[in-house]
PDB file of C-alpha atoms and ligand atoms in Angstrom:
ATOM      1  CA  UNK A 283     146.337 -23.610  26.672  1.00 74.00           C
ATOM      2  CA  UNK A 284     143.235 -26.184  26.354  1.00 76.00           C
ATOM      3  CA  UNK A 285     143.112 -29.384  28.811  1.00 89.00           C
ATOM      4  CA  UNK A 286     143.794 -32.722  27.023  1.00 95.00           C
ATOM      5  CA  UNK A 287     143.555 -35.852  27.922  1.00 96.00           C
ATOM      6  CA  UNK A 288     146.115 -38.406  29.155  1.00 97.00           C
ATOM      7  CA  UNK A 289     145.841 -41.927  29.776  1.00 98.00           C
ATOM      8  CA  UNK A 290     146.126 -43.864  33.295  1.00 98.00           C
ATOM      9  CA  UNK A 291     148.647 -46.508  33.319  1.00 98.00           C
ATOM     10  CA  UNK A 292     148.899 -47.034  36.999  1.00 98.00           C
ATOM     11  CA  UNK A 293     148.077 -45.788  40.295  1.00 98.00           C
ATOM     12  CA  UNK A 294     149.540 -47.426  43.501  1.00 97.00           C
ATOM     13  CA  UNK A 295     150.012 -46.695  46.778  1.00 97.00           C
ATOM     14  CA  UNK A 296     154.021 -46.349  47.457  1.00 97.00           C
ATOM     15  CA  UNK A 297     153.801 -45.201  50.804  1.00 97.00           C
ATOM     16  CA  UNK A 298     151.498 -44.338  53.379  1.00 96.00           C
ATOM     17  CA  UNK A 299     148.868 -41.925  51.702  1.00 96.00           C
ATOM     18  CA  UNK A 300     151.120 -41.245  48.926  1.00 97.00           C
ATOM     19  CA  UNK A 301     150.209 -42.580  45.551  1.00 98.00           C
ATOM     20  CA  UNK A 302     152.674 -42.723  42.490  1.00 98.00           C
ATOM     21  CA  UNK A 303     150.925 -42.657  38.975  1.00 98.00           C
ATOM     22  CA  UNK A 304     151.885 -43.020  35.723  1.00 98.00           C
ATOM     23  CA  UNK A 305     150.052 -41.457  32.615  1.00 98.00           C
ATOM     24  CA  UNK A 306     150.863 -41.359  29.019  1.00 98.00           C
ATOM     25  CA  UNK A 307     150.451 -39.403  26.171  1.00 97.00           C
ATOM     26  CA  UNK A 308     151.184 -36.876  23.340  1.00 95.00           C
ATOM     27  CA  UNK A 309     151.660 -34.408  25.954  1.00 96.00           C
ATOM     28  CA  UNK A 310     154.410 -35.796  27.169  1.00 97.00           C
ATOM     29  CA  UNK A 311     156.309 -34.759  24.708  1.00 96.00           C
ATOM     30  CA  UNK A 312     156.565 -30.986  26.249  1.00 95.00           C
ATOM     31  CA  UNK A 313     157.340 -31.947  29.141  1.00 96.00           C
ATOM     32  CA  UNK A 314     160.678 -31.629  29.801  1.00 95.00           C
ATOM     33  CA  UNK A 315     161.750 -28.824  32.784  1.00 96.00           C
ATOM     34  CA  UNK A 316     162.379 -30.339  35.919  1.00 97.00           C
ATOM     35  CA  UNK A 317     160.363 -28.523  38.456  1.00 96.00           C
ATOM     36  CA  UNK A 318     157.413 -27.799  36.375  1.00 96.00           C
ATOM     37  CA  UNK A 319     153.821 -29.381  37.320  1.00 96.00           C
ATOM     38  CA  UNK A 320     150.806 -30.314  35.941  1.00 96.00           C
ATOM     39  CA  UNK A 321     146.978 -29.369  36.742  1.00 95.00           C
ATOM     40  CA  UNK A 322     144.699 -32.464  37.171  1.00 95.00           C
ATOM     41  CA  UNK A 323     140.998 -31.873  36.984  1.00 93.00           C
ATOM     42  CA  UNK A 324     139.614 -34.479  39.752  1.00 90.00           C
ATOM     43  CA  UNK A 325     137.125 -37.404  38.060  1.00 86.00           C
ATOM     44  CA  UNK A 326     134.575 -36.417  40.319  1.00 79.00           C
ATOM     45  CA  UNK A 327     131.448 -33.838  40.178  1.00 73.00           C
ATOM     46  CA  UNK A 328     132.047 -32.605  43.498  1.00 74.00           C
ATOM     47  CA  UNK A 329     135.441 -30.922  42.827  1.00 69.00           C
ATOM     48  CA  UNK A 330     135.336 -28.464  39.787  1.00 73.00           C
ATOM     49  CA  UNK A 331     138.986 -27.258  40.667  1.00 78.00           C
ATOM     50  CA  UNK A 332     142.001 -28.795  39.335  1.00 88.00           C
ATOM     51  CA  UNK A 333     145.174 -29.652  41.841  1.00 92.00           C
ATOM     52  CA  UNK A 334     148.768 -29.273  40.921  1.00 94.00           C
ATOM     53  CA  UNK A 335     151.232 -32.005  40.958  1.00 95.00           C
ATOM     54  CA  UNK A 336     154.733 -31.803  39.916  1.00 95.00           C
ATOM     55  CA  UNK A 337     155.911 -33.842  37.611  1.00 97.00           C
ATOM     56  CA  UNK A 338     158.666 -36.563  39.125  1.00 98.00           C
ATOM     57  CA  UNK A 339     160.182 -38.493  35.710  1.00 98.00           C
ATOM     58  CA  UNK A 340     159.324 -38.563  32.089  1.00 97.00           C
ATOM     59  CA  UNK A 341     159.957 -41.585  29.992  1.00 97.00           C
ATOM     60  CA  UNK A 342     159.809 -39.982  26.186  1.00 97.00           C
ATOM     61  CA  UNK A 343     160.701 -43.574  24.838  1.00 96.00           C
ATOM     62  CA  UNK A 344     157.694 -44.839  26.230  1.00 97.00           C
ATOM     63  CA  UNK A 345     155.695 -41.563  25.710  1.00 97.00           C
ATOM     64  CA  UNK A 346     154.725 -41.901  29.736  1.00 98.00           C
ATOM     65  CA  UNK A 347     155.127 -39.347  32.639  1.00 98.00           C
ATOM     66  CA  UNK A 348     155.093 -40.270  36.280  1.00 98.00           C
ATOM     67  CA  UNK A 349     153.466 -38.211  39.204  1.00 98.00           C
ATOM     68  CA  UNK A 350     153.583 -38.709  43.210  1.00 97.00           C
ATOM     69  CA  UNK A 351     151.055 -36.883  45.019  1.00 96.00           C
ATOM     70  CA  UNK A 352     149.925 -37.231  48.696  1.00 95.00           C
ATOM     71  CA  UNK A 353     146.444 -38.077  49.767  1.00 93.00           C
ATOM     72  CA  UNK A 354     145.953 -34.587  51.936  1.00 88.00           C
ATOM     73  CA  UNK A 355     141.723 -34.925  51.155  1.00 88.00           C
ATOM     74  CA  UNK A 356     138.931 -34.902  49.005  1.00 87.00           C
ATOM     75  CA  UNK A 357     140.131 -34.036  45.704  1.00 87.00           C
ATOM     76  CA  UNK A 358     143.148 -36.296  46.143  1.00 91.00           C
ATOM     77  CA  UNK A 359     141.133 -39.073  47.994  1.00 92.00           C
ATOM     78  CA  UNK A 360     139.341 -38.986  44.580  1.00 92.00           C
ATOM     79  CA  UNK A 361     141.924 -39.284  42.735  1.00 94.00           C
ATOM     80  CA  UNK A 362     143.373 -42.505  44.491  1.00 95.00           C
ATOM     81  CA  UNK A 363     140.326 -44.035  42.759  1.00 94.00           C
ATOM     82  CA  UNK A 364     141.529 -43.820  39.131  1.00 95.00           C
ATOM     83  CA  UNK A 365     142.185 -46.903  37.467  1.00 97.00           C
ATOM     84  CA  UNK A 366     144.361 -47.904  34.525  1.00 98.00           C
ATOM     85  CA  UNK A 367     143.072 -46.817  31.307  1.00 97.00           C
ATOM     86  CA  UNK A 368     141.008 -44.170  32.836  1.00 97.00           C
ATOM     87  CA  UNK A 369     141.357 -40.336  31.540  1.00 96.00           C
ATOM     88  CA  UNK A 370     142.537 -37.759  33.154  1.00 96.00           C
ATOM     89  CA  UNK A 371     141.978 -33.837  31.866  1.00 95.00           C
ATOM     90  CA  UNK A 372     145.170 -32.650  32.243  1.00 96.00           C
ATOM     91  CA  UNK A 373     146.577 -29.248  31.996  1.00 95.00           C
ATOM     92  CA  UNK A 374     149.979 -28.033  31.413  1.00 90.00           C
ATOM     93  CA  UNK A 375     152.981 -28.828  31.383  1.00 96.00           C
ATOM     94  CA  UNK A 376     152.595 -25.400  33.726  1.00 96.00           C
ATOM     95  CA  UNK A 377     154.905 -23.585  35.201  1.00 95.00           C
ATOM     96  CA  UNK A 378     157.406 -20.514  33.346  1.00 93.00           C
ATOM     97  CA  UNK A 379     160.719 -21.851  35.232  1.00 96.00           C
ATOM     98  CA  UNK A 380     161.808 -24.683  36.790  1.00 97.00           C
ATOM     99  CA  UNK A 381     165.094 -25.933  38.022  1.00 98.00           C
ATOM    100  CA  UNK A 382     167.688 -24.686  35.800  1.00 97.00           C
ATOM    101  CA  UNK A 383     169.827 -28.388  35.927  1.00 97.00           C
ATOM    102  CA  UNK A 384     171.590 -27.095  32.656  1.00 96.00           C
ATOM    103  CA  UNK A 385     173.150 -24.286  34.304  1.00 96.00           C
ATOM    104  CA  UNK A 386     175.717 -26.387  36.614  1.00 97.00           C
ATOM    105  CA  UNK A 387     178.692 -27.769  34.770  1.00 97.00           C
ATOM    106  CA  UNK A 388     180.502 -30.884  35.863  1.00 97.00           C
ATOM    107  CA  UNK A 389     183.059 -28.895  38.171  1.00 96.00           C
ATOM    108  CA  UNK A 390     180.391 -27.647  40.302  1.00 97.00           C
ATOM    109  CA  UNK A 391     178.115 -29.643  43.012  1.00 97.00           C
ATOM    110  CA  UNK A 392     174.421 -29.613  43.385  1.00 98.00           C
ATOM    111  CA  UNK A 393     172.439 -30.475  46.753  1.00 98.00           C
ATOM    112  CA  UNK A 394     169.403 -31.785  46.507  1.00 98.00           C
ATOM    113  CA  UNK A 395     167.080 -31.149  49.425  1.00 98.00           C
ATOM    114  CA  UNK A 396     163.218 -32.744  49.186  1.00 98.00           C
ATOM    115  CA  UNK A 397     160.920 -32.428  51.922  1.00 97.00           C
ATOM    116  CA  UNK A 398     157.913 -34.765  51.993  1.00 93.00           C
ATOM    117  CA  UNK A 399     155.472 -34.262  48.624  1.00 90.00           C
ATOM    118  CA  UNK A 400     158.653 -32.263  48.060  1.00 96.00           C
ATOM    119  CA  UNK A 401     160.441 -35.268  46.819  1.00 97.00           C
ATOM    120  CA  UNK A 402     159.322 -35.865  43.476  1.00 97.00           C
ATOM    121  CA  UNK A 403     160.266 -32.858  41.634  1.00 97.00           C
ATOM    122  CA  UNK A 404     164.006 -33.565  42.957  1.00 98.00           C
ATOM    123  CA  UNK A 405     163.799 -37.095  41.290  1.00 98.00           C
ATOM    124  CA  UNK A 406     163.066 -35.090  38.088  1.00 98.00           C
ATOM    125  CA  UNK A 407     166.341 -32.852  38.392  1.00 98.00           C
ATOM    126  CA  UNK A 408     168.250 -35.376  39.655  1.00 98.00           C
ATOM    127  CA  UNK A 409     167.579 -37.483  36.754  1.00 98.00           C
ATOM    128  CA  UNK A 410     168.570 -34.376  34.591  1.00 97.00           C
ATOM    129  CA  UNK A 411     171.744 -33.619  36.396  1.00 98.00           C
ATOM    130  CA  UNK A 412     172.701 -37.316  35.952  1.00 97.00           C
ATOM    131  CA  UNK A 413     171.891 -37.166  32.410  1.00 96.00           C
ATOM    132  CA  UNK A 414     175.040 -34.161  32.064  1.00 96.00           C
ATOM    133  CA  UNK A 415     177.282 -35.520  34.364  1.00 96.00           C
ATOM    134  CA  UNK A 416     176.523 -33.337  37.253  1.00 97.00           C
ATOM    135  CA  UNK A 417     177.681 -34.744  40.670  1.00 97.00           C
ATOM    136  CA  UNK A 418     174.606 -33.947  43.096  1.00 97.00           C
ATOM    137  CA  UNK A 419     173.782 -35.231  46.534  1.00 97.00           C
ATOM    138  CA  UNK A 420     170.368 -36.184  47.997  1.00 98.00           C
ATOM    139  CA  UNK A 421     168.788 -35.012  51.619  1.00 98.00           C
ATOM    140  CA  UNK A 422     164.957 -36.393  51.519  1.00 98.00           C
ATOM    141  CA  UNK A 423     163.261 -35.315  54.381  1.00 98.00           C
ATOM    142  CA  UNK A 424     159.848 -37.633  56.195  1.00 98.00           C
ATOM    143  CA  UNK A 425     158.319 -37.779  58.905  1.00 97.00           C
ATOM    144  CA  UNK A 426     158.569 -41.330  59.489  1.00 98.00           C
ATOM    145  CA  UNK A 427     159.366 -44.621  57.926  1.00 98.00           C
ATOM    146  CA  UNK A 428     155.961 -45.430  56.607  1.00 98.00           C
ATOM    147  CA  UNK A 429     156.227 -42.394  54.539  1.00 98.00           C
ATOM    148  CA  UNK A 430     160.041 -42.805  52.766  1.00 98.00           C
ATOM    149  CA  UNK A 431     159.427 -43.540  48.983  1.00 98.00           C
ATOM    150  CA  UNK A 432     162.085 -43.257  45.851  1.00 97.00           C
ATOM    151  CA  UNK A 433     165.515 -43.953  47.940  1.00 97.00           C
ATOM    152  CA  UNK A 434     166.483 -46.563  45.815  1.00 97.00           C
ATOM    153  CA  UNK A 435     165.847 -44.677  42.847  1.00 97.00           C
ATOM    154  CA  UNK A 436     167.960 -41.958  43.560  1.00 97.00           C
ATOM    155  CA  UNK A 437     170.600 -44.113  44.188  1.00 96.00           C
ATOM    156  CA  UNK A 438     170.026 -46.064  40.812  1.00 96.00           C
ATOM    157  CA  UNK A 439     170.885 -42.656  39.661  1.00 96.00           C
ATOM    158  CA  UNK A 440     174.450 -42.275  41.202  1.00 87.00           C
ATOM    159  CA  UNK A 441     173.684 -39.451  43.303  1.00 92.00           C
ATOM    160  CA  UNK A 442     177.177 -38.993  45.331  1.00 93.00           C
ATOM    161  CA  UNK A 443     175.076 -39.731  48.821  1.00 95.00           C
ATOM    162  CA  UNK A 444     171.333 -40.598  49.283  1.00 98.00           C
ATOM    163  CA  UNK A 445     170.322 -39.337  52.920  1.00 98.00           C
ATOM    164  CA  UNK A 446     167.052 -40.046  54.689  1.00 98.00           C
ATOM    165  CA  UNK A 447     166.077 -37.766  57.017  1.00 98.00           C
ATOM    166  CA  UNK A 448     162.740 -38.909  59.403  1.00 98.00           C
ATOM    167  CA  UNK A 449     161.261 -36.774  62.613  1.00 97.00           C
ATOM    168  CA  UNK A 450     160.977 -39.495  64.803  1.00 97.00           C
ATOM    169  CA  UNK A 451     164.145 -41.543  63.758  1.00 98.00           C
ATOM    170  CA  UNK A 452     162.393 -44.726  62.888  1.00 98.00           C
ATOM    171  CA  UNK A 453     164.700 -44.894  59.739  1.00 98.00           C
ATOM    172  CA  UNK A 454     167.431 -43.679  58.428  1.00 98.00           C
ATOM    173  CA  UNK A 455     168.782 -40.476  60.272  1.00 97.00           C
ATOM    174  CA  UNK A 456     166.613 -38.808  63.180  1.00 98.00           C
ATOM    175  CA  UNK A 457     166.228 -35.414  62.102  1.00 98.00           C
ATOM    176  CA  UNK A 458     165.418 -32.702  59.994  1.00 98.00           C
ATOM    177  CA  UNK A 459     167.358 -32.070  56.534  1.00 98.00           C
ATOM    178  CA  UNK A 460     168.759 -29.188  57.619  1.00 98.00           C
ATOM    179  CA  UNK A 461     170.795 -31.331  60.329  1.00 97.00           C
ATOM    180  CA  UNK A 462     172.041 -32.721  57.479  1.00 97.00           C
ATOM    181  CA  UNK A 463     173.021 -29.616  55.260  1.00 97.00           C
ATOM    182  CA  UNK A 464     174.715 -28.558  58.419  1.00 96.00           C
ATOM    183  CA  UNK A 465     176.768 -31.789  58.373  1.00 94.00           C
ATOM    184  CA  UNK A 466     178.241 -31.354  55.160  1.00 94.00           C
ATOM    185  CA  UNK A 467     181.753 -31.215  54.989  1.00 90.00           C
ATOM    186  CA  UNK A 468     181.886 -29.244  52.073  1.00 89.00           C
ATOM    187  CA  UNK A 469     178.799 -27.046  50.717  1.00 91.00           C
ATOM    188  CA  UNK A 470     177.929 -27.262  47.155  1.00 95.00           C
ATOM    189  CA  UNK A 471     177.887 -24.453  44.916  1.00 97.00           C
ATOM    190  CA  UNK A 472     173.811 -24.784  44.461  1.00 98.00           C
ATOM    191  CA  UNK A 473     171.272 -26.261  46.256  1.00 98.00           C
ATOM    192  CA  UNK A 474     167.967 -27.083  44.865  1.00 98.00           C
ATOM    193  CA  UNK A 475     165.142 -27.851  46.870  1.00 98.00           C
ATOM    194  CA  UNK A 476     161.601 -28.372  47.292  1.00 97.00           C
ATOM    195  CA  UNK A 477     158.749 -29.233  50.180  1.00 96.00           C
ATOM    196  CA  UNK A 478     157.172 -27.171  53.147  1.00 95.00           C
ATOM    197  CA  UNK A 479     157.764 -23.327  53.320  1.00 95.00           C
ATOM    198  CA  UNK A 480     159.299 -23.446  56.496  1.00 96.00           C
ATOM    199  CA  UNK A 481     161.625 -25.933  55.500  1.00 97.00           C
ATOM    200  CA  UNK A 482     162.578 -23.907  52.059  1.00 97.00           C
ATOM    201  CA  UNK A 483     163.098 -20.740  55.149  1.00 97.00           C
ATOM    202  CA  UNK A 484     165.389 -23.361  56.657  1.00 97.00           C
ATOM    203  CA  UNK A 485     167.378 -24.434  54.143  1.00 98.00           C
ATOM    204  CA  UNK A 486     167.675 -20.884  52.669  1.00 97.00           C
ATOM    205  CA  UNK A 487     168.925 -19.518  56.493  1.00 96.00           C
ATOM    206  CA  UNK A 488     171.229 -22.346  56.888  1.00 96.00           C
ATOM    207  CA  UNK A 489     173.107 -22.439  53.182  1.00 95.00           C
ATOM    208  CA  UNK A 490     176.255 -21.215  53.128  1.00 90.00           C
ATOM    209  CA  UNK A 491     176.305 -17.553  51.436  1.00 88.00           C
ATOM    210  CA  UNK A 492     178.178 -18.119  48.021  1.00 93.00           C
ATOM    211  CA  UNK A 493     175.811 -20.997  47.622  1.00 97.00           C
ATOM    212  CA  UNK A 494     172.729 -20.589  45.213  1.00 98.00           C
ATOM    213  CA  UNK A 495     169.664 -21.874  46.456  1.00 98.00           C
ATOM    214  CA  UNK A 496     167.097 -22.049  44.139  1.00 98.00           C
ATOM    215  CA  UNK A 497     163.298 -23.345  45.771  1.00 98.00           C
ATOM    216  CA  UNK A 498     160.343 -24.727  44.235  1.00 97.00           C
ATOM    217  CA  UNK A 499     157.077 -23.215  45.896  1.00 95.00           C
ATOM    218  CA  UNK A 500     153.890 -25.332  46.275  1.00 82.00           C
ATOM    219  CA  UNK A 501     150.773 -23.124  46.925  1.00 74.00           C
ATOM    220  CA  UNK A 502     146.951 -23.499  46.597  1.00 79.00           C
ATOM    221  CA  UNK A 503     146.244 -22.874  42.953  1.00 87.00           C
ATOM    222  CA  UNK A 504     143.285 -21.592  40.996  1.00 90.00           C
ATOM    223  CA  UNK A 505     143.499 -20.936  37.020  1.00 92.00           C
ATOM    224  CA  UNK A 506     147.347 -22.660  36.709  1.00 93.00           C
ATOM    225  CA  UNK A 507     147.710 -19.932  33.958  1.00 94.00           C
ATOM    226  CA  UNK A 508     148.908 -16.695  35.593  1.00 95.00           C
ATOM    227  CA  UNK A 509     144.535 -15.431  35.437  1.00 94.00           C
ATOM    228  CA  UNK A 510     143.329 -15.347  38.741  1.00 93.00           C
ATOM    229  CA  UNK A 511     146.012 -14.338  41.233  1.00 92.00           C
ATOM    230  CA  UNK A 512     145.267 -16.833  43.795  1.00 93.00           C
ATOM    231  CA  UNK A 513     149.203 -18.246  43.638  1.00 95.00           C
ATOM    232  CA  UNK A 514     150.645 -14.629  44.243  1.00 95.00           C
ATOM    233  CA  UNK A 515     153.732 -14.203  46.635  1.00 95.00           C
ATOM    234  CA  UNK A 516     155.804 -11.088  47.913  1.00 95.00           C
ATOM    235  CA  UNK A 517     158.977 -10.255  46.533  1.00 96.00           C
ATOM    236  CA  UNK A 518     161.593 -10.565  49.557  1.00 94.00           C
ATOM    237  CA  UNK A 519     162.100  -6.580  49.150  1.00 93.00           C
ATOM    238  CA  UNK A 520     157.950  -6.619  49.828  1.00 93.00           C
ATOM    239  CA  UNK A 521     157.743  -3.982  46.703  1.00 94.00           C
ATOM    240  CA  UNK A 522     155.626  -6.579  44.573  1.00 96.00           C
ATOM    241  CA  UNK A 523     154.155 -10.415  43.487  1.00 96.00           C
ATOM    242  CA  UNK A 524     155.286 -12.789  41.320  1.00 96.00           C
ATOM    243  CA  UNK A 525     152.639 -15.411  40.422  1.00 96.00           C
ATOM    244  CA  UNK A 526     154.070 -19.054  41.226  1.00 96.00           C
ATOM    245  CA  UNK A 527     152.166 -20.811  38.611  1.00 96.00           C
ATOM    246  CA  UNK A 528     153.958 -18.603  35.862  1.00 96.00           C
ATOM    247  CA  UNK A 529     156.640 -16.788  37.385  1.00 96.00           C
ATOM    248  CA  UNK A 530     157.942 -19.945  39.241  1.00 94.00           C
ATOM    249  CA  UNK A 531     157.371 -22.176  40.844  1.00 97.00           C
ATOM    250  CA  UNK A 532     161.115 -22.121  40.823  1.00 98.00           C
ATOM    251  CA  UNK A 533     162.722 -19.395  42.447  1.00 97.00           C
ATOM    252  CA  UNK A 534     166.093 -17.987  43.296  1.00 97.00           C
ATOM    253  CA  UNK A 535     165.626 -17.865  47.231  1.00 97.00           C
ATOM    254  CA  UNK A 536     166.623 -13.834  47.326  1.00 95.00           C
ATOM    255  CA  UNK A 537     163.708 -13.523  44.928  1.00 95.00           C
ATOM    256  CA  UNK A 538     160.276 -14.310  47.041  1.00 96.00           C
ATOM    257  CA  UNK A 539     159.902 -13.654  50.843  1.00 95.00           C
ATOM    258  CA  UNK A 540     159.739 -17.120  52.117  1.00 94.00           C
TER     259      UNK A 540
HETATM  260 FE1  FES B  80     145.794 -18.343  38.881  1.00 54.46          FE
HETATM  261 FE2  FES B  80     148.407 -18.535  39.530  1.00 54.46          FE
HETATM  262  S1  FES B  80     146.837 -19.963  39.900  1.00 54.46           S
HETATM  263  S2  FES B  80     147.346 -16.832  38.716  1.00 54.46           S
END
């Protein structure tokens, strides 16, 4: 797979230290799997390593793709600097499975459970599910108010319920999201969810057992391309590794040891 380039359209701040940004194209053409990411070479000549951002919308009409990253440090601090027009080397789109939002049918419920940078790959599957007529539900997780991005547009998308989640309860629900997977009335027949490890442990612990939980993991990445084993994770039987860039980064929960 060779890097190509793709075109800045914008880069804004839509929360605090998070960034949405919107490139465009030929290369959006293949991308199409909720769940799967993309690996960004940084415009700078101090960072030689790429970072991994999932991919939160396509627009094929308009041949442009839409990312949300957090500004966690250098490489992404960079990053914030791109301006419209700029190029970015771009890898990808990476990733051997991602959410499988063709395998519910319209009988069957999905819940939708985004923690923090966790978020955007959701808006991506929810925008699939809505596309078949698959009811879902939305739980996005934050730490505070400051930080809550993309509520309105999952509700543009007719999710059945929208709830925000924050630590210190400075909006919407105080919190976690698994207070609110507990109060469901009913549980769903899959859940789909992405954000902190702990919180995928969570969320796995707390679903009800003929639910199927399926959860994107996020790990430091070298190569992107299943070459250098620095994405590896344990089985949940501890026999062997899958490699998250190209075995995942979607997972079955009883697949990985979380
Ligand atoms: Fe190199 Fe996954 S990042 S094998």
């Amino acid at each position: 797979m060779k890097s190509v380039p793709l075109k800045v359209v914008r880069n804004q701040e839509i929360a605090e230290e998070t960034y949405e940004m919107i490139l465009s194209g030929e290369l959006v053409q293949e991308m199409n799997r909720p769940g799967t990411f993309l690996h960004i070479k940084i415009p700078s000549s101090h960072h030689v390593l790429r970072r991994p951002i999932s991919i939160a919308s396509v627009n094929q009409e308009l041949g442009t793709c839409t990312l949300v990253y957090k500004c966690t440090g250098e490489g992404t601090r960079a990053l914030t600097n791109v301006r419209p027009n700029d190029c970015l080397q771009v890898l990808g789109p990476l990733g051997g499975q991602g959410f499988p939002t063709e395998e519910p049918s319209t009988d069957q419920e999905v819940t939708l459970i985004g923690g923090g940078v966790g978020v955007p790959p959701m808006y991506f599957a929810a925008r699939s599910l809505s596309e078949r007529n698959i009811p879902f539900r939305v739980i996005l997780g934050f730490q505070t108010e400051a930080a809550v991005f993309y509520e309105e547009a999952f509700k543009q998308l007719q999710a059945m319920d929208v709830t925000i989640m924050t630590d210190d309860g400075s909006y919407g629900e105080k919190g976690t999201v698994i207070d609110a997977l507990q109060n469901l009335e009913q549980p769903s027949t899959y859940i789909y969810t992405c954000g902190p490890r702990g919180m995928l442990k969570a969320v796995k612990a707390a679903a009800q057992h003929d639910t199927t939980v399926y959860v994107s993991l996020e790990e430091h990445m070298g190569c992107g391309i299943g070459a250098c084993f620095a994405c590896v994770c344990k089985t949940e039987d501890e026999t062997s590794y899958v490699k998250i860039c190209t075995d995942g980064p979607v997972f079955q929960s009883n697949e990985v040891l979380l």
